[in-house]
Amino acid sequence: MSLLKTIENNPSFAPRESSPVPERLISGNPSFKTWAQDVARGEMIHTGVWEATPGETRSIKGETFEFCHILSGVVELTPENGEPVVYKSGNSFVMKPGFVGIWKTIETVRKIYVTVM
Protein backbone atom coordinates (compact mmCIF):
# COMPACT_ATOMS: atom_id res chain seq x y z
CA MET A 1 0.00 0.00 0.00
CA SER A 2 1.44 3.35 -1.04
CA LEU A 3 1.51 6.20 1.45
CA LEU A 4 1.10 8.68 -1.43
CA LYS A 5 -2.41 9.07 -2.86
CA THR A 6 -3.33 11.25 -5.84
CA ILE A 7 -6.90 12.57 -5.72
CA GLU A 8 -8.43 12.52 -9.19
CA ASN A 9 -10.46 15.71 -9.87
CA ASN A 10 -12.39 13.96 -12.65
CA PRO A 11 -12.55 10.29 -11.65
CA SER A 12 -13.19 7.74 -14.39
CA PHE A 13 -15.30 5.47 -12.14
CA ALA A 14 -19.00 5.89 -11.40
CA PRO A 15 -19.92 8.00 -8.36
CA ARG A 16 -22.31 7.13 -5.56
CA GLU A 17 -25.41 9.25 -6.22
CA SER A 18 -27.64 10.62 -3.46
CA SER A 19 -29.86 13.48 -2.38
CA PRO A 20 -30.30 15.33 0.90
CA VAL A 21 -32.38 13.73 3.63
CA PRO A 22 -35.78 15.49 3.72
CA GLU A 23 -35.26 17.05 7.16
CA ARG A 24 -32.13 18.87 5.89
CA LEU A 25 -33.56 20.13 2.58
CA ILE A 26 -34.39 23.85 2.63
CA SER A 27 -35.03 24.61 -1.05
CA GLY A 28 -34.45 23.33 -4.56
CA ASN A 29 -33.90 19.75 -5.65
CA PRO A 30 -30.15 19.22 -5.23
CA SER A 31 -28.48 15.95 -6.13
CA PHE A 32 -25.09 14.77 -4.92
CA LYS A 33 -22.32 12.65 -6.44
CA THR A 34 -19.48 11.25 -4.36
CA TRP A 35 -16.31 9.71 -5.73
CA ALA A 36 -14.75 8.23 -2.57
CA GLN A 37 -11.05 7.76 -3.23
CA ASP A 38 -9.35 6.87 0.04
CA VAL A 39 -10.10 5.73 3.57
CA ALA A 40 -7.53 5.62 6.35
CA ARG A 41 -7.10 5.10 10.08
CA GLY A 42 -9.83 2.51 10.39
CA GLU A 43 -12.54 4.48 8.55
CA MET A 44 -11.82 7.70 10.47
CA ILE A 45 -10.41 9.68 7.51
CA HIS A 46 -12.20 9.86 4.14
CA THR A 47 -10.96 11.61 1.00
CA GLY A 48 -12.52 12.11 -2.41
CA VAL A 49 -14.47 14.37 -4.73
CA TRP A 50 -18.04 15.52 -4.15
CA GLU A 51 -20.42 17.36 -6.46
CA ALA A 52 -23.78 19.05 -5.80
CA THR A 53 -26.35 20.71 -8.03
CA PRO A 54 -28.05 23.97 -6.95
CA GLY A 55 -30.16 23.98 -3.81
CA GLU A 56 -30.07 24.76 -0.11
CA THR A 57 -29.54 22.35 2.77
CA ARG A 58 -28.76 22.43 6.48
CA SER A 59 -25.16 21.42 7.14
CA ILE A 60 -24.53 19.77 10.50
CA LYS A 61 -20.99 18.50 11.08
CA GLY A 62 -21.45 16.90 14.50
CA GLU A 63 -18.04 15.53 15.54
CA THR A 64 -16.65 15.60 11.98
CA PHE A 65 -13.87 17.95 10.78
CA GLU A 66 -14.02 18.64 7.02
CA PHE A 67 -11.49 20.34 4.76
CA CYS A 68 -12.87 21.42 1.34
CA HIS A 69 -11.14 22.72 -1.79
CA ILE A 70 -13.54 24.03 -4.46
CA LEU A 71 -12.62 22.80 -7.95
CA SER A 72 -15.57 24.45 -9.75
CA GLY A 73 -18.85 26.19 -9.00
CA VAL A 74 -20.02 28.59 -6.32
CA VAL A 75 -21.41 27.97 -2.82
CA GLU A 76 -22.52 30.20 0.00
CA LEU A 77 -22.15 28.97 3.58
CA THR A 78 -23.97 30.73 6.37
CA PRO A 79 -23.00 29.63 9.88
CA GLU A 80 -25.81 29.59 12.41
CA ASN A 81 -26.03 33.15 13.80
CA GLY A 82 -23.32 34.24 11.33
CA GLU A 83 -22.82 36.05 8.06
CA PRO A 84 -22.82 34.31 4.65
CA VAL A 85 -19.44 33.48 3.08
CA VAL A 86 -19.09 32.74 -0.65
CA TYR A 87 -16.57 30.17 -1.90
CA LYS A 88 -15.71 29.53 -5.55
CA SER A 89 -13.17 27.70 -7.70
CA GLY A 90 -9.74 27.80 -6.07
CA ASN A 91 -10.99 28.55 -2.55
CA SER A 92 -10.43 26.24 0.42
CA PHE A 93 -12.11 26.16 3.83
CA VAL A 94 -12.63 24.04 6.93
CA MET A 95 -15.87 23.20 8.72
CA LYS A 96 -14.89 22.29 12.26
CA PRO A 97 -16.72 19.84 14.54
CA GLY A 98 -19.92 21.43 15.79
CA PHE A 99 -20.47 23.53 12.65
CA VAL A 100 -24.16 24.12 11.93
CA GLY A 101 -25.37 26.31 9.10
CA ILE A 102 -26.82 26.56 5.62
CA TRP A 103 -25.03 25.23 2.54
CA LYS A 104 -26.37 26.96 -0.58
CA THR A 105 -25.08 25.68 -3.91
CA ILE A 106 -25.43 28.63 -6.31
CA GLU A 107 -23.69 26.98 -9.30
CA THR A 108 -23.07 23.23 -9.49
CA VAL A 109 -20.07 22.72 -7.23
CA ARG A 110 -17.31 20.12 -7.27
CA LYS A 111 -14.91 19.90 -4.35
CA ILE A 112 -12.13 17.77 -2.96
CA TYR A 113 -12.96 16.79 0.61
CA VAL A 114 -11.07 15.34 3.55
CA THR A 115 -13.17 14.37 6.55
CA VAL A 116 -11.80 13.34 9.92
CA MET A 117 -14.20 11.73 12.38
PDB file of C-alpha atoms in Angstrom:
ATOM      1  CA  MET A   1       0.000   0.000   0.000  1.00  0.00           C
ATOM      2  CA  SER A   2       1.436   3.350  -1.042  1.00  0.00           C
ATOM      3  CA  LEU A   3       1.515   6.197   1.445  1.00  0.00           C
ATOM      4  CA  LEU A   4       1.095   8.683  -1.425  1.00  0.00           C
ATOM      5  CA  LYS A   5      -2.412   9.074  -2.857  1.00  0.00           C
ATOM      6  CA  THR A   6      -3.329  11.247  -5.839  1.00  0.00           C
ATOM      7  CA  ILE A   7      -6.897  12.567  -5.719  1.00  0.00           C
ATOM      8  CA  GLU A   8      -8.432  12.517  -9.189  1.00  0.00           C
ATOM      9  CA  ASN A   9     -10.456  15.712  -9.866  1.00  0.00           C
ATOM     10  CA  ASN A  10     -12.392  13.961 -12.654  1.00  0.00           C
ATOM     11  CA  PRO A  11     -12.549  10.295 -11.650  1.00  0.00           C
ATOM     12  CA  SER A  12     -13.192   7.735 -14.388  1.00  0.00           C
ATOM     13  CA  PHE A  13     -15.297   5.471 -12.144  1.00  0.00           C
ATOM     14  CA  ALA A  14     -19.004   5.889 -11.401  1.00  0.00           C
ATOM     15  CA  PRO A  15     -19.923   7.996  -8.364  1.00  0.00           C
ATOM     16  CA  ARG A  16     -22.311   7.135  -5.559  1.00  0.00           C
ATOM     17  CA  GLU A  17     -25.412   9.254  -6.217  1.00  0.00           C
ATOM     18  CA  SER A  18     -27.638  10.617  -3.455  1.00  0.00           C
ATOM     19  CA  SER A  19     -29.861  13.484  -2.379  1.00  0.00           C
ATOM     20  CA  PRO A  20     -30.305  15.326   0.904  1.00  0.00           C
ATOM     21  CA  VAL A  21     -32.376  13.728   3.632  1.00  0.00           C
ATOM     22  CA  PRO A  22     -35.781  15.486   3.721  1.00  0.00           C
ATOM     23  CA  GLU A  23     -35.255  17.050   7.163  1.00  0.00           C
ATOM     24  CA  ARG A  24     -32.126  18.867   5.894  1.00  0.00           C
ATOM     25  CA  LEU A  25     -33.558  20.127   2.581  1.00  0.00           C
ATOM     26  CA  ILE A  26     -34.391  23.848   2.635  1.00  0.00           C
ATOM     27  CA  SER A  27     -35.027  24.615  -1.050  1.00  0.00           C
ATOM     28  CA  GLY A  28     -34.453  23.333  -4.558  1.00  0.00           C
ATOM     29  CA  ASN A  29     -33.905  19.753  -5.646  1.00  0.00           C
ATOM     30  CA  PRO A  30     -30.147  19.220  -5.231  1.00  0.00           C
ATOM     31  CA  SER A  31     -28.477  15.948  -6.125  1.00  0.00           C
ATOM     32  CA  PHE A  32     -25.087  14.771  -4.916  1.00  0.00           C
ATOM     33  CA  LYS A  33     -22.322  12.653  -6.437  1.00  0.00           C
ATOM     34  CA  THR A  34     -19.481  11.248  -4.365  1.00  0.00           C
ATOM     35  CA  TRP A  35     -16.312   9.708  -5.733  1.00  0.00           C
ATOM     36  CA  ALA A  36     -14.751   8.226  -2.571  1.00  0.00           C
ATOM     37  CA  GLN A  37     -11.047   7.757  -3.231  1.00  0.00           C
ATOM     38  CA  ASP A  38      -9.353   6.874   0.039  1.00  0.00           C
ATOM     39  CA  VAL A  39     -10.101   5.732   3.571  1.00  0.00           C
ATOM     40  CA  ALA A  40      -7.533   5.621   6.351  1.00  0.00           C
ATOM     41  CA  ARG A  41      -7.099   5.102  10.077  1.00  0.00           C
ATOM     42  CA  GLY A  42      -9.832   2.514  10.389  1.00  0.00           C
ATOM     43  CA  GLU A  43     -12.543   4.481   8.552  1.00  0.00           C
ATOM     44  CA  MET A  44     -11.818   7.701  10.475  1.00  0.00           C
ATOM     45  CA  ILE A  45     -10.413   9.676   7.510  1.00  0.00           C
ATOM     46  CA  HIS A  46     -12.197   9.857   4.139  1.00  0.00           C
ATOM     47  CA  THR A  47     -10.958  11.609   0.999  1.00  0.00           C
ATOM     48  CA  GLY A  48     -12.523  12.105  -2.415  1.00  0.00           C
ATOM     49  CA  VAL A  49     -14.466  14.369  -4.732  1.00  0.00           C
ATOM     50  CA  TRP A  50     -18.043  15.517  -4.151  1.00  0.00           C
ATOM     51  CA  GLU A  51     -20.423  17.360  -6.464  1.00  0.00           C
ATOM     52  CA  ALA A  52     -23.777  19.049  -5.799  1.00  0.00           C
ATOM     53  CA  THR A  53     -26.355  20.711  -8.031  1.00  0.00           C
ATOM     54  CA  PRO A  54     -28.051  23.971  -6.953  1.00  0.00           C
ATOM     55  CA  GLY A  55     -30.163  23.982  -3.812  1.00  0.00           C
ATOM     56  CA  GLU A  56     -30.074  24.761  -0.107  1.00  0.00           C
ATOM     57  CA  THR A  57     -29.536  22.351   2.775  1.00  0.00           C
ATOM     58  CA  ARG A  58     -28.755  22.432   6.475  1.00  0.00           C
ATOM     59  CA  SER A  59     -25.163  21.418   7.140  1.00  0.00           C
ATOM     60  CA  ILE A  60     -24.526  19.769  10.497  1.00  0.00           C
ATOM     61  CA  LYS A  61     -20.992  18.496  11.081  1.00  0.00           C
ATOM     62  CA  GLY A  62     -21.454  16.901  14.497  1.00  0.00           C
ATOM     63  CA  GLU A  63     -18.044  15.528  15.536  1.00  0.00           C
ATOM     64  CA  THR A  64     -16.650  15.601  11.976  1.00  0.00           C
ATOM     65  CA  PHE A  65     -13.871  17.947  10.779  1.00  0.00           C
ATOM     66  CA  GLU A  66     -14.017  18.641   7.024  1.00  0.00           C
ATOM     67  CA  PHE A  67     -11.486  20.336   4.755  1.00  0.00           C
ATOM     68  CA  CYS A  68     -12.874  21.417   1.336  1.00  0.00           C
ATOM     69  CA  HIS A  69     -11.144  22.718  -1.793  1.00  0.00           C
ATOM     70  CA  ILE A  70     -13.536  24.033  -4.462  1.00  0.00           C
ATOM     71  CA  LEU A  71     -12.625  22.805  -7.950  1.00  0.00           C
ATOM     72  CA  SER A  72     -15.565  24.454  -9.752  1.00  0.00           C
ATOM     73  CA  GLY A  73     -18.849  26.186  -9.004  1.00  0.00           C
ATOM     74  CA  VAL A  74     -20.019  28.587  -6.321  1.00  0.00           C
ATOM     75  CA  VAL A  75     -21.406  27.966  -2.820  1.00  0.00           C
ATOM     76  CA  GLU A  76     -22.522  30.200   0.004  1.00  0.00           C
ATOM     77  CA  LEU A  77     -22.152  28.974   3.582  1.00  0.00           C
ATOM     78  CA  THR A  78     -23.974  30.728   6.371  1.00  0.00           C
ATOM     79  CA  PRO A  79     -22.996  29.631   9.877  1.00  0.00           C
ATOM     80  CA  GLU A  80     -25.814  29.589  12.410  1.00  0.00           C
ATOM     81  CA  ASN A  81     -26.035  33.152  13.796  1.00  0.00           C
ATOM     82  CA  GLY A  82     -23.324  34.239  11.334  1.00  0.00           C
ATOM     83  CA  GLU A  83     -22.816  36.052   8.061  1.00  0.00           C
ATOM     84  CA  PRO A  84     -22.815  34.311   4.650  1.00  0.00           C
ATOM     85  CA  VAL A  85     -19.438  33.483   3.080  1.00  0.00           C
ATOM     86  CA  VAL A  86     -19.093  32.743  -0.654  1.00  0.00           C
ATOM     87  CA  TYR A  87     -16.568  30.168  -1.901  1.00  0.00           C
ATOM     88  CA  LYS A  88     -15.708  29.531  -5.546  1.00  0.00           C
ATOM     89  CA  SER A  89     -13.171  27.705  -7.699  1.00  0.00           C
ATOM     90  CA  GLY A  90      -9.740  27.796  -6.070  1.00  0.00           C
ATOM     91  CA  ASN A  91     -10.994  28.554  -2.548  1.00  0.00           C
ATOM     92  CA  SER A  92     -10.427  26.245   0.424  1.00  0.00           C
ATOM     93  CA  PHE A  93     -12.105  26.163   3.828  1.00  0.00           C
ATOM     94  CA  VAL A  94     -12.628  24.038   6.930  1.00  0.00           C
ATOM     95  CA  MET A  95     -15.868  23.201   8.715  1.00  0.00           C
ATOM     96  CA  LYS A  96     -14.887  22.293  12.261  1.00  0.00           C
ATOM     97  CA  PRO A  97     -16.716  19.845  14.539  1.00  0.00           C
ATOM     98  CA  GLY A  98     -19.921  21.429  15.790  1.00  0.00           C
ATOM     99  CA  PHE A  99     -20.475  23.535  12.649  1.00  0.00           C
ATOM    100  CA  VAL A 100     -24.163  24.121  11.930  1.00  0.00           C
ATOM    101  CA  GLY A 101     -25.368  26.312   9.099  1.00  0.00           C
ATOM    102  CA  ILE A 102     -26.819  26.561   5.622  1.00  0.00           C
ATOM    103  CA  TRP A 103     -25.031  25.230   2.536  1.00  0.00           C
ATOM    104  CA  LYS A 104     -26.375  26.960  -0.580  1.00  0.00           C
ATOM    105  CA  THR A 105     -25.081  25.683  -3.911  1.00  0.00           C
ATOM    106  CA  ILE A 106     -25.427  28.626  -6.310  1.00  0.00           C
ATOM    107  CA  GLU A 107     -23.686  26.985  -9.304  1.00  0.00           C
ATOM    108  CA  THR A 108     -23.073  23.232  -9.487  1.00  0.00           C
ATOM    109  CA  VAL A 109     -20.068  22.716  -7.232  1.00  0.00           C
ATOM    110  CA  ARG A 110     -17.309  20.121  -7.267  1.00  0.00           C
ATOM    111  CA  LYS A 111     -14.913  19.902  -4.353  1.00  0.00           C
ATOM    112  CA  ILE A 112     -12.129  17.772  -2.956  1.00  0.00           C
ATOM    113  CA  TYR A 113     -12.957  16.792   0.609  1.00  0.00           C
ATOM    114  CA  VAL A 114     -11.075  15.344   3.546  1.00  0.00           C
ATOM    115  CA  THR A 115     -13.170  14.374   6.548  1.00  0.00           C
ATOM    116  CA  VAL A 116     -11.799  13.338   9.922  1.00  0.00           C
ATOM    117  CA  MET A 117     -14.196  11.731  12.378  1.00  0.00           C
TER     118      MET A 117
END
